[in-house]
PDB file of C-alpha atoms in Angstrom:
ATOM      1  CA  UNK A   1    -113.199 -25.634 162.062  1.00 39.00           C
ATOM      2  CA  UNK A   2    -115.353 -24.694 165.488  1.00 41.00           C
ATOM      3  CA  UNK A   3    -117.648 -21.886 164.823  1.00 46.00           C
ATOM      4  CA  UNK A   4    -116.499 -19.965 167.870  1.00 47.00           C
ATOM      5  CA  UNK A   5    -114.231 -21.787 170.749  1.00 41.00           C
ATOM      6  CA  UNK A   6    -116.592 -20.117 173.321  1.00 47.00           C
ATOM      7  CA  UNK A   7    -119.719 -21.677 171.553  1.00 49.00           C
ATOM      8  CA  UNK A   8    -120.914 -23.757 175.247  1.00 51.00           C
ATOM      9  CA  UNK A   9    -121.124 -20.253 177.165  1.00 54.00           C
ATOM     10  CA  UNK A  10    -122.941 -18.025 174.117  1.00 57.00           C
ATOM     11  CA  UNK A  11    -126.253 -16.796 175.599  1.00 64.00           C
ATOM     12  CA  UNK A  12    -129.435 -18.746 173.913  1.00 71.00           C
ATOM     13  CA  UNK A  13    -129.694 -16.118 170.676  1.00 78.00           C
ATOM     14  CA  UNK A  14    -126.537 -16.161 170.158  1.00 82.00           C
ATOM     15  CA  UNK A  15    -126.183 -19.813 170.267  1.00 83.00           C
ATOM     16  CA  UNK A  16    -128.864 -19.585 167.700  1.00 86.00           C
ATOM     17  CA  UNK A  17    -127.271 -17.408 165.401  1.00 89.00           C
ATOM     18  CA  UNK A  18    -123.757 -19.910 165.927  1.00 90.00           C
ATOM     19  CA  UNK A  19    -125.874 -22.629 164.686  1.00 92.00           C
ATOM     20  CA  UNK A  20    -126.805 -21.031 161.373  1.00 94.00           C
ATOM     21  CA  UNK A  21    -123.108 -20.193 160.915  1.00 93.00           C
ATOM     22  CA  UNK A  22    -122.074 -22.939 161.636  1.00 94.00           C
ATOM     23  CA  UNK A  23    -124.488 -24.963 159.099  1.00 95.00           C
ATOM     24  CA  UNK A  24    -124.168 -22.090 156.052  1.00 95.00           C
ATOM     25  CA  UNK A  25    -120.242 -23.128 156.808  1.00 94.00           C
ATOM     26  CA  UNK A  26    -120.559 -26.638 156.654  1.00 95.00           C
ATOM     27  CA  UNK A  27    -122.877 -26.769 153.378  1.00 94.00           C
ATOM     28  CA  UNK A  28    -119.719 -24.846 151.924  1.00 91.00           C
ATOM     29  CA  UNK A  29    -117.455 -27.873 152.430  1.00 89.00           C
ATOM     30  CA  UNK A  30    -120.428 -30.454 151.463  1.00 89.00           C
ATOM     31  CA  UNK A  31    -124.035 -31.641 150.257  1.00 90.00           C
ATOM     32  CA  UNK A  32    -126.641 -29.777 152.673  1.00 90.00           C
ATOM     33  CA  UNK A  33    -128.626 -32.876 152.430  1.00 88.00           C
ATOM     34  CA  UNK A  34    -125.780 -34.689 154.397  1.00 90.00           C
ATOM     35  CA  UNK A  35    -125.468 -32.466 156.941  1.00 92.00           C
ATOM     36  CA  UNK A  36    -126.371 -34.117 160.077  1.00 92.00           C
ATOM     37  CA  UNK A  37    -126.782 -32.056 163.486  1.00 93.00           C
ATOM     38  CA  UNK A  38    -123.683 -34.169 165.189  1.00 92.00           C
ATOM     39  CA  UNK A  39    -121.819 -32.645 162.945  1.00 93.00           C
ATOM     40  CA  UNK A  40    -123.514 -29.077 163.692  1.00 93.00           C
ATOM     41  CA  UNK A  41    -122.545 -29.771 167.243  1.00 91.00           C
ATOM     42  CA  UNK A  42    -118.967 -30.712 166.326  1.00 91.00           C
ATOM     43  CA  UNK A  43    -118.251 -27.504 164.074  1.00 90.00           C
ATOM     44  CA  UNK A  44    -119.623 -25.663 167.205  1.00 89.00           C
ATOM     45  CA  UNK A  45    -118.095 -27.766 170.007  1.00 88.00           C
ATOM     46  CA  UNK A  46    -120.994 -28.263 171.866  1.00 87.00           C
ATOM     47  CA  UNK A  47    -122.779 -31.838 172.475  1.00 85.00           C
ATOM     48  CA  UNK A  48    -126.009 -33.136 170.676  1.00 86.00           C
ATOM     49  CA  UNK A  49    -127.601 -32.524 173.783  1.00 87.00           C
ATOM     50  CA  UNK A  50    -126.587 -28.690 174.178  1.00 86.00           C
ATOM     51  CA  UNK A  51    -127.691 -28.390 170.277  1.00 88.00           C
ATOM     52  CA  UNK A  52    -131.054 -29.296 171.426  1.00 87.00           C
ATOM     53  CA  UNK A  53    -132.106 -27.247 174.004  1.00 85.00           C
ATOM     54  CA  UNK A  54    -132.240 -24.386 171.376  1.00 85.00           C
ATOM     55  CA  UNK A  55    -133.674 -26.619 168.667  1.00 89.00           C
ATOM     56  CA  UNK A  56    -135.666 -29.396 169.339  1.00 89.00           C
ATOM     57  CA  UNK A  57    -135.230 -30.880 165.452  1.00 91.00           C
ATOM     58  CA  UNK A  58    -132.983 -30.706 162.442  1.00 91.00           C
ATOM     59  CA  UNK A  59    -136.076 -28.921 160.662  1.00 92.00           C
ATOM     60  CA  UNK A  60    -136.054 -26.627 163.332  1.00 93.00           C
ATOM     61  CA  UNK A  61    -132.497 -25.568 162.469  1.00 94.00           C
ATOM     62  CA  UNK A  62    -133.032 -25.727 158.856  1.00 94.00           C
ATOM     63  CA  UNK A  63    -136.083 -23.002 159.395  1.00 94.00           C
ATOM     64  CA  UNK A  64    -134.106 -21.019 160.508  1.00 94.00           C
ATOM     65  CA  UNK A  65    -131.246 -21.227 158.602  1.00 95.00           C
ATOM     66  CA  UNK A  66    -133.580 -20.524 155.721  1.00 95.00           C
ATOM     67  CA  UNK A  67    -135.374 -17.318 157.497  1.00 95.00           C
ATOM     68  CA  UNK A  68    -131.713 -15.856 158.021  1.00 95.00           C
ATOM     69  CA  UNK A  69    -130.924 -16.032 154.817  1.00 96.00           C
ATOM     70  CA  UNK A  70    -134.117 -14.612 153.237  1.00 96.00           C
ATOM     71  CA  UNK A  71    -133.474 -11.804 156.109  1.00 96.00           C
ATOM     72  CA  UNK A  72    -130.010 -10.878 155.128  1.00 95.00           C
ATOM     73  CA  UNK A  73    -130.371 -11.264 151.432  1.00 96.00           C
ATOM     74  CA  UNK A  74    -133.770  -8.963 150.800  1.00 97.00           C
ATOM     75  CA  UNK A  75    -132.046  -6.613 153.448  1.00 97.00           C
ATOM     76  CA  UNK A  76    -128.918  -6.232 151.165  1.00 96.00           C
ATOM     77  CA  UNK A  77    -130.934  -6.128 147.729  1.00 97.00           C
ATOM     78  CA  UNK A  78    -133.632  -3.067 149.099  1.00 96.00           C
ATOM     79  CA  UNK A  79    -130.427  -1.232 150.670  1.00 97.00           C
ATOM     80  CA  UNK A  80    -128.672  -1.751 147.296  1.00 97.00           C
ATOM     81  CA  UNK A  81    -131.728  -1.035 145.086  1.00 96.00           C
ATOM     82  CA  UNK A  82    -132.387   2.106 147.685  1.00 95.00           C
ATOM     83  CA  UNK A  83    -129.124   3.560 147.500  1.00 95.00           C
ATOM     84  CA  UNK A  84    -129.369   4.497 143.677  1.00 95.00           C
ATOM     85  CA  UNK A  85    -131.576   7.211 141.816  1.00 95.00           C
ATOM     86  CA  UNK A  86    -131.804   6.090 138.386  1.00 96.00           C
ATOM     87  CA  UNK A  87    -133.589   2.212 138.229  1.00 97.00           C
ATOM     88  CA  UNK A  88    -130.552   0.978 135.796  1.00 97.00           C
ATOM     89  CA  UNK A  89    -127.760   2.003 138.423  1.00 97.00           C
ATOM     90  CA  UNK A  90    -130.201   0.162 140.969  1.00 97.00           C
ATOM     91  CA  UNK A  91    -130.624  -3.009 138.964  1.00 98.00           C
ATOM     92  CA  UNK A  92    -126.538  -3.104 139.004  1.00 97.00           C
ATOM     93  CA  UNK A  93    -126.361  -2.635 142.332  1.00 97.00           C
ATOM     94  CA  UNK A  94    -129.012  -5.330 143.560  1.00 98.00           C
ATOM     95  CA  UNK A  95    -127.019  -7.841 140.901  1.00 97.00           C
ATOM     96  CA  UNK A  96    -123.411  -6.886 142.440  1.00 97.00           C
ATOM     97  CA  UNK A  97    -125.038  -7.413 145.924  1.00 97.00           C
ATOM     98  CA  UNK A  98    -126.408 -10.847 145.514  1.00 97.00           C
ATOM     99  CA  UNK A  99    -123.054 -11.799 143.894  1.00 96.00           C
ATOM    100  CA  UNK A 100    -121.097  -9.851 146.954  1.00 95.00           C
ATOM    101  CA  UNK A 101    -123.478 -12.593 149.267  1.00 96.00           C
ATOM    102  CA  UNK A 102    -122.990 -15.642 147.386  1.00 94.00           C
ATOM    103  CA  UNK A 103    -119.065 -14.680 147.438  1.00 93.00           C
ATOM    104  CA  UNK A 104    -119.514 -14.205 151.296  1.00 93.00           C
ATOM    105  CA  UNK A 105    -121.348 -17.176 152.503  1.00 93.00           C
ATOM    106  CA  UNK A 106    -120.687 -20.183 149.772  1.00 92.00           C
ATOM    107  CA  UNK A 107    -122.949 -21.960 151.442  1.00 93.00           C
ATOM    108  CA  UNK A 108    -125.925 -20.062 150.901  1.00 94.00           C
ATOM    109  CA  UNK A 109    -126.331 -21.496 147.018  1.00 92.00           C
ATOM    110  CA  UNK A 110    -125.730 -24.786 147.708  1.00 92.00           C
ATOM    111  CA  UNK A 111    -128.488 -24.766 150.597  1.00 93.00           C
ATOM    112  CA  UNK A 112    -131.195 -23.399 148.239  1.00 93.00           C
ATOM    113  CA  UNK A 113    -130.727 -25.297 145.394  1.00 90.00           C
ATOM    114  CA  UNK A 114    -130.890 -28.230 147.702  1.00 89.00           C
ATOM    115  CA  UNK A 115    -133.918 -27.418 148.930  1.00 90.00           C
ATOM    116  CA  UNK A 116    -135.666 -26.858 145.517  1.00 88.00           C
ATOM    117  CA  UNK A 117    -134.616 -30.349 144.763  1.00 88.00           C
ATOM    118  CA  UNK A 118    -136.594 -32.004 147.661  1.00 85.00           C
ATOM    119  CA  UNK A 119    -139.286 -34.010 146.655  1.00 86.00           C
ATOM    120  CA  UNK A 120    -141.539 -33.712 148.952  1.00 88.00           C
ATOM    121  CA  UNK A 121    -143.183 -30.256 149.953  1.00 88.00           C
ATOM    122  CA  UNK A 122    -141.870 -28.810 153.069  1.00 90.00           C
ATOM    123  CA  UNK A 123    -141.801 -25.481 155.238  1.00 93.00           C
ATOM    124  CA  UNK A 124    -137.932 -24.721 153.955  1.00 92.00           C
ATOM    125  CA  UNK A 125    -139.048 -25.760 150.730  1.00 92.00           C
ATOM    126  CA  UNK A 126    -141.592 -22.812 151.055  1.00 94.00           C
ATOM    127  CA  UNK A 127    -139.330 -20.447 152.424  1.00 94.00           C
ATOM    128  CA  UNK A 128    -136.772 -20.671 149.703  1.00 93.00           C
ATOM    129  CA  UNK A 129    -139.563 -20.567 146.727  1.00 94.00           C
ATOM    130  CA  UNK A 130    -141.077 -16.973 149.066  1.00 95.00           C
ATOM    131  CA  UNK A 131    -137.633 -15.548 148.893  1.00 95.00           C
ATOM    132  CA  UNK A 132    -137.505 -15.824 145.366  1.00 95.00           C
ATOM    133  CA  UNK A 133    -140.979 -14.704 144.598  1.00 96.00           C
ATOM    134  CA  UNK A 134    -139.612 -11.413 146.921  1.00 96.00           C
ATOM    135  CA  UNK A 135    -136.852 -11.120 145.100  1.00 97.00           C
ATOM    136  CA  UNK A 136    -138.612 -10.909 141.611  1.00 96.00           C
ATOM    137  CA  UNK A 137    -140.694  -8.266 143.104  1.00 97.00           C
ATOM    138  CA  UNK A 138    -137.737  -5.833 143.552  1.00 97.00           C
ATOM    139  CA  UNK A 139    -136.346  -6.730 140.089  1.00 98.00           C
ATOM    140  CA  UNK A 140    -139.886  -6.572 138.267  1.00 98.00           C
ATOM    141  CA  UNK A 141    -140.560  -2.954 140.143  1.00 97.00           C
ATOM    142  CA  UNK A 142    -136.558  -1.387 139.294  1.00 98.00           C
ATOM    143  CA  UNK A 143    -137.491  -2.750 135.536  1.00 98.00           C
ATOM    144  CA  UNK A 144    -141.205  -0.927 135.169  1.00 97.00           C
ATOM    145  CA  UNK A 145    -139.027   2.013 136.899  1.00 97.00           C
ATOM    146  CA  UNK A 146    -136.566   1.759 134.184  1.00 97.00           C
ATOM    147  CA  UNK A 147    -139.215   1.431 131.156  1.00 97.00           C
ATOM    148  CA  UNK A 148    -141.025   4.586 132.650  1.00 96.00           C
ATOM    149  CA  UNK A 149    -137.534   6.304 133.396  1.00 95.00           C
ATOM    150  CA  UNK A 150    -136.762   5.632 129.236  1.00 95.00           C
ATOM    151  CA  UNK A 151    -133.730   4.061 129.743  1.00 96.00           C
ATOM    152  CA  UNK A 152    -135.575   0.260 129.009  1.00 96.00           C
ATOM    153  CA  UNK A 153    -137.379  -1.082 125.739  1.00 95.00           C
ATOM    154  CA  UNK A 154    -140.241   0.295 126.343  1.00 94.00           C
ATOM    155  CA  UNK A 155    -141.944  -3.059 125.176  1.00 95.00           C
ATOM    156  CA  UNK A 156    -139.709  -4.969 127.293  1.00 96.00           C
ATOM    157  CA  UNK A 157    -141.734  -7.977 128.986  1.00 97.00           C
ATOM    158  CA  UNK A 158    -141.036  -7.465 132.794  1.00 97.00           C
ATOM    159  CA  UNK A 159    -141.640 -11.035 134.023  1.00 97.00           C
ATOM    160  CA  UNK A 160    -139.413 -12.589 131.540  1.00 97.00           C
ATOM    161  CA  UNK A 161    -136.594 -10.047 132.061  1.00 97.00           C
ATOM    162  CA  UNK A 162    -136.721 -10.501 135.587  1.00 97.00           C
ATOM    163  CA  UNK A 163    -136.473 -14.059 135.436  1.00 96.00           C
ATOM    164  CA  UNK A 164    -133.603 -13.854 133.210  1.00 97.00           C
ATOM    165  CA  UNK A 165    -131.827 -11.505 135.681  1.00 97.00           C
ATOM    166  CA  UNK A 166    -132.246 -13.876 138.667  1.00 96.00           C
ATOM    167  CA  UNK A 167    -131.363 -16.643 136.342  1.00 95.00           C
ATOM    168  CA  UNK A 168    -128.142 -15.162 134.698  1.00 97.00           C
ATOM    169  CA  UNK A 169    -126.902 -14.496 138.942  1.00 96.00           C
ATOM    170  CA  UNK A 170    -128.162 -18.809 139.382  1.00 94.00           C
ATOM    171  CA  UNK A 171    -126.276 -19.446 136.310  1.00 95.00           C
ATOM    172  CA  UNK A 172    -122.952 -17.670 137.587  1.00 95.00           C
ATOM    173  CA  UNK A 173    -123.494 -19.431 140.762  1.00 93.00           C
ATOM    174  CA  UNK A 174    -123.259 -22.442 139.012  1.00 91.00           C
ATOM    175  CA  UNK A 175    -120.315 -22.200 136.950  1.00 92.00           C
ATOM    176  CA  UNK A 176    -118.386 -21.120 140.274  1.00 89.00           C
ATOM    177  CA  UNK A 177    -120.059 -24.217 142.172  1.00 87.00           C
ATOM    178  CA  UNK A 178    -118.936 -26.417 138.803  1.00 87.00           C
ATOM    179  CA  UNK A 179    -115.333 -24.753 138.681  1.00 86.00           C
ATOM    180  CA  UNK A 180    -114.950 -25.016 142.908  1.00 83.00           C
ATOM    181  CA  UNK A 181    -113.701 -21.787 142.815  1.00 84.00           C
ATOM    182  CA  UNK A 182    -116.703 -19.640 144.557  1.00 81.00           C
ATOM    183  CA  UNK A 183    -114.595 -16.162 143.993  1.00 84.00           C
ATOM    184  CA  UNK A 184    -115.418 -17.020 139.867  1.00 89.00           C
ATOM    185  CA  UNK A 185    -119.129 -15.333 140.276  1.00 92.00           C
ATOM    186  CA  UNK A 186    -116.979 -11.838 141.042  1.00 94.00           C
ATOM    187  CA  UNK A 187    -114.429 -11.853 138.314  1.00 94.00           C
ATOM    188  CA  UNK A 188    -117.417 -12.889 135.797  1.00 95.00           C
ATOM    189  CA  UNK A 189    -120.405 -11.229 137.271  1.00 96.00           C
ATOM    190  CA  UNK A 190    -119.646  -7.503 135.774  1.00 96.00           C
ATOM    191  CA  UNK A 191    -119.461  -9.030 132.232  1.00 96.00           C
ATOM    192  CA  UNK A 192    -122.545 -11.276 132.447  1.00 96.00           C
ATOM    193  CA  UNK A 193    -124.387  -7.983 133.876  1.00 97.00           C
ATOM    194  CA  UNK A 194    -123.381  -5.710 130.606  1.00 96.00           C
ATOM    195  CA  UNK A 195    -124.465  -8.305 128.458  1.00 96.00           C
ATOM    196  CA  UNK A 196    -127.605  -8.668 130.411  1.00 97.00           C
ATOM    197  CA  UNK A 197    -128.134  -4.599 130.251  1.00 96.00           C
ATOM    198  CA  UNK A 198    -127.608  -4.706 126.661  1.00 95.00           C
ATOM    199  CA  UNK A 199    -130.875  -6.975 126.218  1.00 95.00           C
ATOM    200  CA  UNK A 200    -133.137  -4.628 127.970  1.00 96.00           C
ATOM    201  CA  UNK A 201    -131.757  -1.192 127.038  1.00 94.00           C
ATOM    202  CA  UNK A 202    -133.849   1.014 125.129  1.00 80.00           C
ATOM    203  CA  UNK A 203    -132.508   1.633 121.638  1.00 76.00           C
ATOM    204  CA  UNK A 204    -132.181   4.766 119.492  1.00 64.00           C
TER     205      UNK A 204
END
């Protein structure tokens, strides 16, 4: 499937942003690692040759693969988290978000757990391990909101909750990834969140 049929007469940034489409769309279909930028070209139509002008390597293309993704996913989780007065209706709403993304761009999973798995240290590798760091911060600061709101133990331990809550969204992920049915995360997501809830609620 080609990206967009007029992908050779896109101005440059918008050849740019067809190029990160195009590769979130191809590591739906199979292993990121494998992804070679011929095929990039061929999902977008264009020559090698045309692919290069607007990035000189495959890491090039990977950087910025990984910078739109950390753009579009904080963007959704702060408007989510923003959106919402109390911190518990916020925490729901950040969780539904990410799962909304992962449903939206299949991709996206599969292209960040393949980068964690790298070996070797590398600038993607750092990207992917910022955007998570990020994305504990807005958990750990709706789950001190909650615990001073009352409406979380009160001696809940912050870090390990919000590591749970990131993990319990990887863990759907997962399953979906397993099953090869990536619509699974939203038919099990609101279930995994009220158990989830249930472990960090204050009690009477």
């Amino acid at each position: 499937m080609i990206v967009n049929a007029h992908s050779k007469h896109l101005p440059a940034e918008e050849r740019r942003a067809a190029t990160v489409e195009a590769v979130i769309q191809l590591a739906a279909e199979q292993n990121p690692s494998q992804i070679t930028t011929a095929a990039i070209a061929q999902q977008m139509g264009l020559s090698q040759g045309a692919l290069f002008r607007h990035f000189p390597t495959k890491d090039d293309i990977l950087e910025a693969v990984m910078r739109w993704i950390a753009d579009r996913l904080l963007a959704r989780l702060d408007a989510a988290a923003n959106a919402e007065i109390s911190a518990v209706g916020a925490l729901q709403a950040v969780f539904t978000a990410h799962i909304e993304f992962v449903a939206a761009h299949p991709g996206v999973p599969r292209l960040l757990f393949g980068e964690l798995q790298q070996p070797t240290p590398s600038l993607t590798k750092t990207m992917v391990r910022t955007l998570i760091q990020r994305y504990g911060e807005i958990v750990r600061r709706l789950l001190f909101q909650g615990v001073a709101e009352g409406d979380l133990d009160a001696r809940l331990d912050v870090d390990a909750a919000a590591g749970l809550f990131i993990g319990t969204i990887q863990g759907l992920v997962m399953q979906s990834l397993i099953a090869g049915d990536t619509t699974r995360v939203l038919k099990d997501a609101p279930g995994a969140f009220f158990i989830y809830l249930r472990g960090v609620r204050s009690t009477p």
